Amino acid sequence: MYVYDSFDHTFVRERNAEFADQVARRLSGELSEDQFKPLRLMNGLYLQLHAYMLRIAVPYGVLSSKQVRKLAHIARTYDRDFGHFTTRQNLQFNWIKLADTPKILEELAEVEMHALQTSGNCIRNTTTDQFAGAARDEHTDPRPWAEVIRQWSSIHPEFTFLPRKFKIAITGAAKDRAAIRVHDIGLHAKPEGFDVYVGGGMGRTPHLGHLIKSSLPGEQLLSYLEAALRVYNRYGRRDNIYKARIKILVSALGPEEYARQVEEEWNTLDKAKIDAPSAEIVRIRSFFPDPVFTDKTFDRVALERAQIADPAFARWVKNNTHAHKRDDHVSVTISLKPVGLPPGDASSAQMDVMADVADQFAYGELRVSHEQNIILPHVAKTDLYELYRQLDAVNLSTANGGKITDMIACPGLDYCTLANARSIPLAQDISQRFADAELTDKIGDLQIKISGCINACGHHHVGHIGILGVDKQGIEFYQILLGGRADEKAALGQITGKGLSAEAVPAAIERVVQLYLKLRTDESERFIDALERLGRDTFAEALHEPA
Amino acid sequence: MKLLTANRLTDGVTLWHTGTGWSEDAAHAARLDDEQADALLTDWKTRETEVVGPYLIPLTPDGNPVQREQVREFIRANGPTIGQTADALSQAHGRADIFES
């Protein structure tokens, strides 16, 4: 992974010192809340319903075991012993004291972490494929490019006060696991160059991104991004917060006209001053080598025996491992979705165990997925059973990767000042309803995504089943969307049926799922495929209690 | 009648005005008449080294926040509803939940 040089260390240290001074001046009364709020947000510090929330950047979701141990320490020392992993592959602490924040940032800097650009109208953390550098279907490792973008976008003087926040996602695999079509800019890294999608996004007005450039050479990526951002920065709607995202501009201009303006701007730029020199790209690539893979011989028979002897382990191997570029390795998903508990949460003790098993079995590397799970990207198959047993001892062995209980849920009204309705209790109720492992396996791949408000932090627009919490004169209601997907066939779900109470949602989903099980051609036809074949109307009636 | 609430500057903890000062426990919140509530709010809006974002919560005759505020204020008063016992303010204060959910 990328290692800070002296510039990075100095930069983070200076920013921390600056923020420590701002906190001191706020506490003394020298700064008013109106003056302080934009400053704290630039450092990832929000004030939520019950306390301050600190959002820590995890660049493109990559973590070392040392960093995870530090996060565990912070959870234990400064928070309530747990952290919440987010859909932007970051980590949030929900119970932070303002006065502790400078010390926390100091501790983070010790392990090359910070909270910069996790809020505000700037370029946020670039997200990517959680299996980057490991997946069998990958053609280009997106991590070096994500790092190139991180360095370019960090306190970029022109793009620190954009019309609205700006999110970039990048994939380098045939299967899109980074949801690139629902980002302000989505990049598909291919051997021949980048496909550039612009104007995607969720929130109040969801849009899928449009392809505006193909085969863009990597050496010209930054200047092209600079041109794309510059057109947006110039014409984005600063007069109306609800129309300020790039998707609105691209939609208003039309993708062809927007692309033309970007091209025109690009041609005026002195590209050599903006693009990373080839030698720099090579240098950054050098931070992302393969680990020195173990030479332990893979004992296939032993693994098969263990699976026969322990069906729970067999199920975990089936659901929570992903094909690796090496035959003797896999990538492992550590599910943070145990039945009945908040999606994406991990206790400090669990974080410590994840760091330990990463050191023992995964070359010290972990990832955060945008589905709010933790990934061990490189695990020798020979080590799977021992890894499973250690995870199982701390309730981290839930075998539901990609299944109906592997839900995305935003923090919702239990924590968030923006939310209209609760998300986490609903996710808990749904996971209880589908707690039967046999049933979830029978259902197969099905993604539920829950947002507590229209801002769509829970990605409800791209859930196979999306759930949107709304406030109806002080009462929480939930709209159900069907047919969304965030993969390479990205589609936006459509609101289906009338809003439901929280109590009615789990049963409604169960009726939809039972109908799917009845109508699917066979076990290989996934829920989303059946939905596309049969149409939403087929399932709409099932959402509501039969009269 | 109204309640006056805010978050404490130093740690963001939810506070409730008792009529004479602030309490972390919503059970001690004073039901203020409108005139008293407005005067206290005006006063506390300027005392920014102590609290952040003070505001008034209108109450129904039975003492609950008005409908449009009810869920949010129930959660602020009693903590997240997601079953983490460490977060249950009602338990921390040794009382039952207040306000109707």
XYZ file of C-alpha atoms in Angstrom:
648
model
C 0.000 0.000 0.000
C 1.022 3.621 -0.374
C 3.523 4.831 2.240
C 3.655 8.486 3.277
C 6.750 10.414 2.286
C 8.033 13.407 4.236
C 5.717 15.745 2.302
C 2.641 13.718 3.318
C 3.737 13.540 6.964
C 4.401 17.276 7.107
C 1.146 18.104 5.342
C -0.999 16.029 7.717
C 0.899 17.251 10.782
C 0.449 20.883 9.765
C -3.253 20.398 9.070
C -3.708 18.738 12.446
C -1.923 21.581 14.210
C -4.129 24.055 12.376
C -7.288 22.224 13.403
C -6.110 21.845 17.006
C -5.769 25.615 17.111
C -9.249 26.043 15.610
C -10.743 23.680 18.223
C -9.016 25.609 21.017
C -10.348 28.889 19.647
C -13.863 27.437 19.406
C -13.741 26.187 22.985
C -12.512 29.556 24.215
C -15.259 31.393 22.358
C -12.938 33.147 19.942
C -14.696 31.352 17.085
C -18.484 31.204 16.842
C -20.244 28.020 15.772
C -21.004 29.590 12.394
C -17.314 30.279 11.902
C -16.210 26.913 13.227
C -18.686 24.618 11.474
C -17.099 24.759 7.981
C -13.676 24.270 9.562
C -14.675 21.193 11.525
C -16.466 19.736 8.501
C -13.273 20.090 6.469
C -11.739 17.832 9.088
C -14.529 15.269 8.969
C -16.199 16.327 12.212
C -20.001 16.488 12.229
C -22.389 17.228 15.084
C -25.068 14.545 15.041
C -28.074 13.856 17.276
C -26.205 12.602 20.336
C -22.561 13.603 19.918
C -19.899 14.589 17.423
C -19.215 12.112 14.635
C -15.727 11.828 13.160
C -15.477 10.397 9.664
C -12.022 8.999 9.000
C -10.741 8.621 5.470
C -9.747 5.154 4.315
C -8.256 5.909 0.894
C -9.905 3.551 -1.629
C -10.784 1.269 1.272
C -7.258 -0.049 1.854
C -6.101 -0.610 5.444
C -3.085 -2.206 7.060
C -3.364 -4.320 10.189
C -1.489 -1.595 12.055
C -4.090 0.970 11.027
C -6.958 -1.294 12.062
C -5.363 -1.747 15.499
C -5.143 2.025 15.802
C -8.822 2.354 14.881
C -9.637 -0.234 17.558
C -7.614 1.759 20.057
C -9.467 4.959 19.149
C -12.828 3.192 19.469
C -11.853 1.921 22.902
C -10.253 5.111 24.172
C -12.332 7.904 22.723
C -15.625 6.341 21.591
C -18.027 3.690 22.824
C -15.924 0.750 21.804
C -17.139 0.390 18.236
C -16.824 1.972 14.815
C -19.110 2.075 11.802
C -17.809 1.263 8.312
C -19.520 3.262 5.580
C -20.545 3.002 1.948
C -17.651 5.296 1.009
C -15.249 2.709 2.408
C -14.548 5.039 5.351
C -15.015 4.655 9.100
C -17.193 6.748 11.385
C -17.020 7.116 15.132
C -20.367 8.216 16.507
C -19.552 9.334 20.064
C -16.597 11.671 19.811
C -15.851 14.620 22.100
C -14.806 17.847 20.408
C -12.008 18.381 22.887
C -10.569 14.914 22.088
C -10.500 15.435 18.344
C -6.991 16.950 18.022
C -5.547 14.054 20.014
C -7.423 11.524 17.870
C -6.135 13.128 14.677
C -2.624 13.049 16.113
C -2.996 9.336 16.800
C -4.328 8.731 13.290
C -1.371 10.572 11.773
C 0.942 8.104 13.527
C -0.461 5.409 11.199
C -0.725 7.647 8.125
C -4.431 8.358 8.401
C -6.547 11.489 8.648
C -10.095 12.796 8.254
C -9.491 15.405 5.550
C -11.946 15.775 2.676
C -14.435 13.384 4.231
C -16.934 16.231 4.216
C -17.460 19.513 2.399
C -17.885 20.416 -1.254
C -14.606 18.916 -2.348
C -13.425 15.723 -4.026
C -14.119 12.967 -1.515
C -12.456 9.619 -0.987
C -12.112 7.778 -4.281
C -13.728 4.379 -3.908
C -12.844 1.215 -5.736
C -13.243 -2.522 -6.039
C -12.727 -4.187 -2.676
C -10.975 -7.069 -4.442
C -8.547 -4.790 -6.313
C -5.201 -6.401 -6.996
C -6.582 -9.825 -6.160
C -9.671 -10.560 -8.258
C -9.436 -13.145 -10.988
C -11.574 -11.050 -13.357
C -9.426 -7.919 -12.948
C -7.566 -6.569 -15.965
C -6.115 -3.413 -14.381
C -5.337 -2.774 -10.729
C -7.257 0.431 -9.902
C -5.395 1.201 -6.643
C -2.407 3.059 -8.144
C -4.803 5.214 -10.139
C -6.924 5.872 -7.064
C -3.742 6.982 -5.290
C -2.792 9.229 -8.224
C -6.262 10.806 -7.967
C -5.947 11.121 -4.177
C -2.698 13.037 -4.445
C -4.029 15.275 -7.229
C -7.311 16.019 -5.444
C -5.972 16.590 -1.910
C -6.510 20.287 -1.179
C -6.599 20.980 -4.907
C -6.839 24.791 -4.788
C -9.388 25.003 -7.579
C -11.636 22.203 -6.357
C -11.835 22.763 -2.607
C -15.068 24.760 -2.870
C -17.017 23.061 -5.647
C -20.760 23.661 -6.105
C -21.303 20.392 -4.158
C -19.401 17.350 -2.988
C -17.775 15.234 -5.674
C -17.344 11.474 -5.672
C -15.153 9.398 -7.961
C -15.188 5.600 -8.210
C -12.862 3.389 -10.200
C -12.920 -0.253 -11.198
C -10.484 -2.343 -13.187
C -12.452 -5.571 -13.475
C -15.015 -7.014 -15.843
C -17.578 -7.011 -13.066
C -18.223 -3.584 -11.609
C -18.046 -3.865 -7.826
C -17.432 -0.133 -7.347
C -20.814 1.130 -8.600
C -19.125 3.468 -11.077
C -22.331 4.430 -12.912
C -23.787 6.114 -9.828
C -20.830 8.366 -9.126
C -20.125 11.930 -10.229
C -17.280 10.436 -12.223
C -16.940 6.706 -12.745
C -13.770 5.303 -14.230
C -13.360 1.907 -15.797
C -9.634 1.199 -16.110
C -8.953 -1.082 -19.044
C -5.677 -2.157 -20.646
C -6.295 0.272 -23.520
C -7.123 3.188 -21.182
C -10.023 4.588 -19.168
C -13.698 4.702 -19.965
C -14.972 7.864 -18.294
C -18.577 8.071 -17.087
C -19.881 11.415 -15.850
C -23.038 12.630 -14.175
C -24.132 9.617 -12.202
C -25.409 9.919 -8.680
C -28.167 9.009 -6.283
C -29.776 11.351 -3.774
C -32.893 13.322 -4.559
C -32.494 13.065 -8.337
C -30.842 9.788 -9.286
C -29.015 9.504 -12.595
C -26.805 6.923 -14.237
C -23.500 8.251 -15.508
C -22.930 8.752 -19.229
C -19.887 7.499 -21.106
C -18.154 10.613 -22.406
C -14.678 9.307 -23.157
C -13.209 5.938 -24.084
C -9.640 4.656 -24.051
C -8.277 7.709 -22.258
C -4.562 7.014 -21.685
C -3.684 6.815 -18.000
C -0.917 9.343 -18.525
C -3.616 11.899 -19.426
C -6.129 10.984 -16.735
C -5.469 13.923 -14.425
C -5.672 16.623 -17.070
C -8.932 15.149 -18.357
C -10.357 15.021 -14.833
C -9.169 18.597 -14.333
C -11.072 19.666 -17.444
C -14.200 17.762 -16.384
C -14.124 19.310 -12.904
C -13.371 22.758 -14.301
C -16.468 22.746 -16.531
C -18.545 21.606 -13.564
C -16.984 24.157 -11.240
C -17.719 26.905 -13.736
C -21.336 26.048 -14.565
C -22.590 23.916 -11.646
C -25.659 25.365 -9.907
C -24.350 27.160 -6.839
C -27.709 28.910 -6.459
C -29.642 25.782 -5.517
C -28.217 23.061 -3.281
C -30.659 20.528 -4.711
C -29.446 21.169 -8.230
C -25.764 21.619 -7.535
C -24.404 18.146 -8.268
C -22.736 17.491 -11.614
C -25.534 15.110 -12.638
C -27.894 18.089 -12.915
C -25.445 20.017 -15.104
C -24.785 17.035 -17.359
C -28.502 16.396 -17.623
C -29.229 20.061 -18.422
C -26.506 20.379 -21.045
C -26.869 16.870 -22.388
C -23.930 14.472 -22.127
C -22.702 15.232 -25.664
C -22.539 18.970 -25.049
C -20.942 18.480 -21.653
C -18.347 16.151 -23.256
C -17.704 18.726 -25.976
C -17.080 21.440 -23.404
C -14.762 19.175 -21.446
C -12.846 18.351 -24.621
C -12.592 22.043 -25.470
C -11.355 22.866 -21.978
C -8.948 19.936 -22.061
C -7.394 21.236 -25.257
C -6.647 24.575 -23.623
C -4.842 23.030 -20.652
C -1.111 22.709 -20.350
C -1.363 18.963 -19.819
C 2.295 18.499 -19.030
C 1.884 20.650 -15.931
C -1.080 18.649 -14.678
C -0.610 15.024 -15.687
C 1.511 12.768 -13.539
C 4.786 12.014 -15.324
C 5.247 8.386 -16.353
C 8.022 7.965 -13.810
C 5.676 9.132 -11.046
C 3.016 6.663 -12.136
C 5.639 3.923 -12.072
C 6.704 5.065 -8.605
C 3.145 4.995 -7.309
C 2.565 1.570 -8.890
C 5.563 0.305 -6.980
C 3.628 0.758 -3.722
C 1.108 -1.868 -4.785
C 3.073 -5.050 -5.423
C 1.627 -8.496 -4.867
C 2.482 -9.839 -1.432
C 5.183 -12.474 -1.312
C 2.730 -15.324 -1.583
C 3.196 -18.207 0.790
C 4.788 -21.344 -0.562
C 2.578 -23.523 1.654
C 1.176 -26.335 -0.460
C -2.583 -26.189 -0.861
C -4.077 -29.381 0.554
C -7.354 -29.607 -1.337
C -8.375 -32.831 0.371
C -7.930 -31.349 3.847
C -10.099 -28.367 2.913
C -12.804 -30.620 1.521
C -12.707 -32.782 4.642
C -13.072 -29.734 6.852
C -16.083 -28.602 4.855
C -17.740 -31.994 5.130
C -17.075 -32.130 8.869
C -18.255 -28.571 9.476
C -21.223 -27.538 7.294
C -21.189 -23.984 8.715
C -17.624 -23.615 7.478
C -18.610 -25.047 4.090
C -21.369 -22.473 3.826
C -18.971 -19.675 4.769
C -16.485 -20.801 2.108
C -19.278 -20.855 -0.471
C -20.723 -17.436 0.369
C -17.796 -15.415 1.690
C -14.864 -16.235 -0.577
C -14.133 -14.717 -3.956
C -12.053 -16.020 -6.850
C -8.424 -14.920 -6.608
C -5.972 -14.536 -9.448
C -3.990 -17.397 -7.931
C -5.569 -20.827 -7.749
C -4.261 -21.460 -4.235
C -5.672 -18.214 -2.780
C -9.048 -16.558 -2.330
C -10.309 -13.200 -1.137
C -12.400 -13.427 2.019
C -15.360 -11.286 3.016
C -15.661 -10.779 6.761
C -19.337 -9.983 7.066
C -20.247 -7.113 9.380
C -23.904 -8.124 9.042
C -24.593 -10.624 11.817
C -28.279 -11.348 12.142
C -30.034 -8.769 14.295
C -27.081 -6.389 14.715
C -26.349 -3.011 13.069
C -24.876 -3.375 9.556
C -21.309 -2.114 9.252
C -20.478 -1.938 12.964
C -17.404 -3.576 14.461
C -16.332 -3.510 18.095
C -12.762 -2.665 19.056
C -12.204 -6.296 20.067
C -13.415 -7.430 16.639
C -11.154 -4.886 14.938
C -8.200 -6.239 16.888
C -9.025 -9.789 15.811
C -9.382 -8.672 12.174
C -5.944 -7.062 12.401
C -4.499 -10.213 13.972
C -5.936 -12.571 11.350
C -4.794 -10.178 8.623
C -1.254 -10.517 9.954
C -1.543 -14.253 10.400
C -3.311 -15.187 7.177
C -3.588 -12.203 4.807
C -0.198 -10.547 4.557
C -1.323 -7.755 6.890
C -3.790 -6.216 4.456
C -7.498 -5.455 4.809
C -10.079 -3.587 2.790
C -13.374 -1.893 3.509
C -16.044 -2.674 0.929
C -18.735 -0.194 -0.026
C -21.148 -2.892 1.120
C -19.850 -2.182 4.645
C -17.880 -5.384 5.088
C -14.184 -6.053 5.669
C -12.189 -7.937 3.073
C -9.005 -9.949 3.389
C -7.843 -9.724 -0.229
C -5.243 -12.495 -0.229
C -5.760 -15.646 1.841
C -4.150 -19.013 1.119
C -6.854 -21.660 0.791
C -4.835 -23.853 3.122
C -5.452 -21.356 5.929
C -9.188 -20.959 5.466
C -10.397 -23.232 8.227
C -8.150 -21.780 10.904
C -9.085 -18.274 9.774
C -12.769 -19.176 9.948
C -12.419 -20.554 13.477
C -10.724 -17.420 14.734
C -13.368 -15.197 13.143
C -16.146 -17.411 14.460
C -14.901 -16.946 18.021
C -15.742 -13.212 17.845
C -18.989 -13.394 15.850
C -17.333 -12.453 12.553
C -18.156 -15.607 10.633
C -21.639 -14.776 9.362
C -21.877 -16.588 6.041
C -24.097 -14.191 4.173
C -21.846 -12.462 1.597
C -24.055 -11.076 -1.178
C -27.179 -12.591 0.367
C -30.424 -10.978 1.492
C -29.113 -10.261 5.000
C -25.913 -8.638 3.673
C -27.696 -5.289 3.603
C -26.378 -1.783 3.226
C -27.991 0.595 5.705
C -27.123 4.196 6.484
C -27.010 5.268 10.162
C -30.500 6.738 9.749
C -32.456 8.676 12.333
C -30.823 6.838 15.217
C -27.759 9.038 14.701
C -28.070 11.329 11.709
C -29.429 14.871 11.823
C -30.468 14.701 8.155
C -32.464 11.477 8.360
C -36.236 11.292 8.253
C -36.553 7.714 9.391
C -34.622 4.932 11.041
C -32.624 2.493 8.901
C -30.720 0.243 11.275
C -33.684 -1.161 13.254
C -35.388 -1.971 9.969
C -32.272 -3.786 8.733
C -32.209 -5.676 12.029
C -35.862 -6.708 11.665
C -35.334 -7.854 8.070
C -32.250 -9.861 8.984
C -34.170 -11.532 11.828
C -36.917 -12.490 9.416
C -34.383 -14.087 7.063
C -32.191 -15.549 9.820
C -32.692 -19.093 8.535
C -29.445 -19.923 6.725
C -31.102 -22.515 4.525
C -33.659 -19.968 3.363
C -31.085 -17.261 2.597
C -29.020 -19.731 0.583
C -32.123 -20.815 -1.294
C -32.913 -17.184 -2.123
C -29.388 -16.645 -3.438
C -27.920 -13.283 -4.359
C -30.241 -10.442 -3.407
C -29.178 -6.964 -2.387
C -31.298 -4.853 -0.048
C -30.171 -1.264 0.470
C -31.784 1.060 3.005
C -31.582 4.851 3.289
C -33.166 6.901 6.045
C -33.687 9.891 3.771
C -33.563 11.062 0.191
C -29.822 11.724 0.378
C -29.413 8.004 -0.317
C -26.324 7.237 1.768
C -27.726 3.688 1.929
C -27.772 3.460 -1.906
C -31.476 2.552 -2.010
C -31.727 3.535 -5.682
C -29.466 0.651 -6.690
C -30.713 -2.068 -4.368
C -32.416 -5.025 -6.014
C -34.855 -4.087 -3.295
C -34.332 -0.502 -2.159
C -35.949 0.970 0.925
C -36.293 4.703 1.437
C -37.373 6.116 4.780
C -39.665 9.131 4.563
C -41.353 11.333 7.091
C -45.100 11.497 6.703
C -46.323 14.152 9.109
C -44.079 12.907 11.872
C -44.536 9.212 11.218
C -41.835 7.060 9.628
C -42.854 5.438 6.386
C -40.852 3.425 3.914
C -41.092 3.428 0.150
C -40.001 0.273 -1.602
C -38.031 0.409 -4.835
C -37.582 -2.618 -7.047
C -35.107 -3.355 -9.801
C -32.050 -1.280 -8.977
C -28.550 -2.585 -9.456
C -25.091 -1.060 -9.096
C -23.069 -3.473 -11.207
C -21.995 -3.314 -14.865
C -25.682 -3.454 -15.836
C -26.483 -0.536 -13.546
C -30.145 0.441 -13.242
C -32.164 2.646 -10.937
C -34.917 1.025 -8.933
C -38.430 2.359 -9.249
C -40.772 3.151 -6.389
C -43.287 0.353 -6.297
C -46.546 0.355 -4.374
C -47.549 2.555 -1.480
C -45.391 3.493 1.483
C -45.313 0.995 4.333
C -44.856 1.247 8.076
C -41.646 -0.153 9.561
C -43.607 -3.061 10.994
C -45.016 -3.946 7.570
C -41.747 -3.883 5.603
C -40.168 -7.236 6.581
C -43.362 -9.160 5.801
C -43.743 -7.300 2.498
C -40.232 -8.252 1.495
C -40.862 -11.828 2.475
C -43.950 -11.952 0.240
C -41.930 -10.558 -2.691
C -39.177 -13.096 -2.071
C -41.614 -15.989 -1.791
C -43.178 -14.952 -5.086
C -39.721 -14.865 -6.663
C -38.968 -18.371 -5.371
C -42.230 -19.546 -6.900
C -41.709 -17.874 -10.282
C -37.991 -18.256 -10.957
C -37.067 -20.577 -13.787
C -34.578 -22.433 -11.607
C -32.042 -21.787 -8.866
C -29.660 -20.119 -11.284
C -32.105 -17.306 -12.048
C -31.251 -14.615 -9.501
C -33.878 -12.323 -7.998
C -32.792 -9.366 -10.131
C -32.866 -11.472 -13.306
C -36.347 -12.777 -12.525
C -37.495 -9.246 -11.769
C -36.192 -8.022 -15.112
C -37.807 -10.935 -16.958
C -41.185 -10.656 -15.254
C -41.404 -6.910 -14.648
C -41.974 -4.944 -11.465
C -45.741 -5.119 -11.762
C -45.595 -8.842 -11.157
C -44.159 -8.171 -7.706
C -45.956 -4.945 -6.841
C -49.063 -6.628 -5.509
C -47.041 -8.867 -3.209
C -45.739 -5.819 -1.354
C -49.106 -5.257 0.226
C -51.033 -7.446 2.616
C -53.693 -9.394 0.721
C -57.135 -7.923 1.435
C -45.681 24.554 26.314
C -42.187 23.964 25.019
C -38.906 22.304 25.885
C -35.534 23.918 25.368
C -32.806 21.588 24.117
C -29.276 21.850 22.687
C -26.037 19.936 22.364
C -23.135 20.565 24.719
C -20.196 22.203 22.958
C -17.415 20.079 24.423
C -18.824 16.643 23.666
C -22.039 17.146 21.687
C -24.166 15.446 24.350
C -27.868 16.239 24.153
C -28.965 18.653 26.870
C -32.371 19.625 28.230
C -33.127 22.816 30.076
C -34.558 22.299 33.546
C -35.719 25.880 34.048
C -32.624 26.676 36.098
C -29.847 24.940 34.179
C -29.084 22.033 31.860
C -29.483 18.309 32.390
C -28.350 15.361 30.272
C -31.572 13.615 31.256
C -34.659 14.578 29.281
C -36.780 13.447 32.219
C -35.659 16.623 33.989
C -36.622 18.935 31.130
C -38.897 21.752 32.222
C -42.195 22.340 30.453
C -41.772 26.017 29.732
C -44.500 28.442 28.864
C -43.975 30.141 25.537
C -42.746 33.440 26.935
C -40.225 31.838 29.272
C -39.063 29.468 26.518
C -38.489 32.293 24.051
C -36.542 34.319 26.623
C -34.326 31.362 27.548
C -33.685 30.546 23.905
C -32.666 34.120 23.168
C -30.300 34.044 26.122
C -28.687 30.689 25.288
C -28.248 31.437 21.600
C -25.506 33.862 22.588
C -23.771 31.524 25.071
C -21.875 29.597 22.471
C -19.036 28.400 24.663
C -21.500 26.199 26.497
C -24.058 24.838 24.026
C -24.522 24.460 20.275
C -27.734 24.930 18.330
C -30.325 25.483 21.072
C -33.924 25.181 19.893
C -37.432 24.821 21.231
C -39.598 21.732 20.932
C -43.325 22.454 20.899
C -45.330 20.066 23.087
C -48.774 18.580 22.772
C -51.115 18.891 25.778
C -50.041 15.423 26.979
C -46.402 16.539 27.174
C -45.038 14.821 24.068
C -43.198 16.625 21.303
C -45.571 17.567 18.519
C -46.032 14.835 15.947
C -43.551 16.086 13.385
C -40.762 16.103 15.983
C -41.757 13.034 17.930
C -39.519 10.269 16.575
C -36.450 12.457 16.386
C -36.921 13.807 19.901
C -37.745 10.360 21.279
C -34.363 9.199 19.955
C -32.548 12.270 21.266
C -34.104 11.745 24.691
C -33.645 7.990 24.949
C -30.676 7.196 22.695
C -30.443 5.111 19.537
C -33.128 2.469 19.251
C -30.871 -0.219 17.863
C -30.423 -2.308 20.950
C -26.875 -1.426 21.958
C -27.289 -1.225 25.706
C -24.333 1.120 26.043
C -26.316 3.669 24.073
C -29.565 3.469 26.014
C -29.857 6.803 27.767
C -32.911 5.660 29.650
C -30.853 2.875 31.261
C -27.976 5.231 31.921
C -30.349 7.513 33.776
C -32.156 4.626 35.504
C -35.541 5.435 34.085
C -38.051 4.210 31.528
C -38.130 5.771 28.058
C -39.776 9.136 27.951
C -41.952 10.530 25.175
C -44.031 8.134 23.107
C -42.178 6.448 20.278
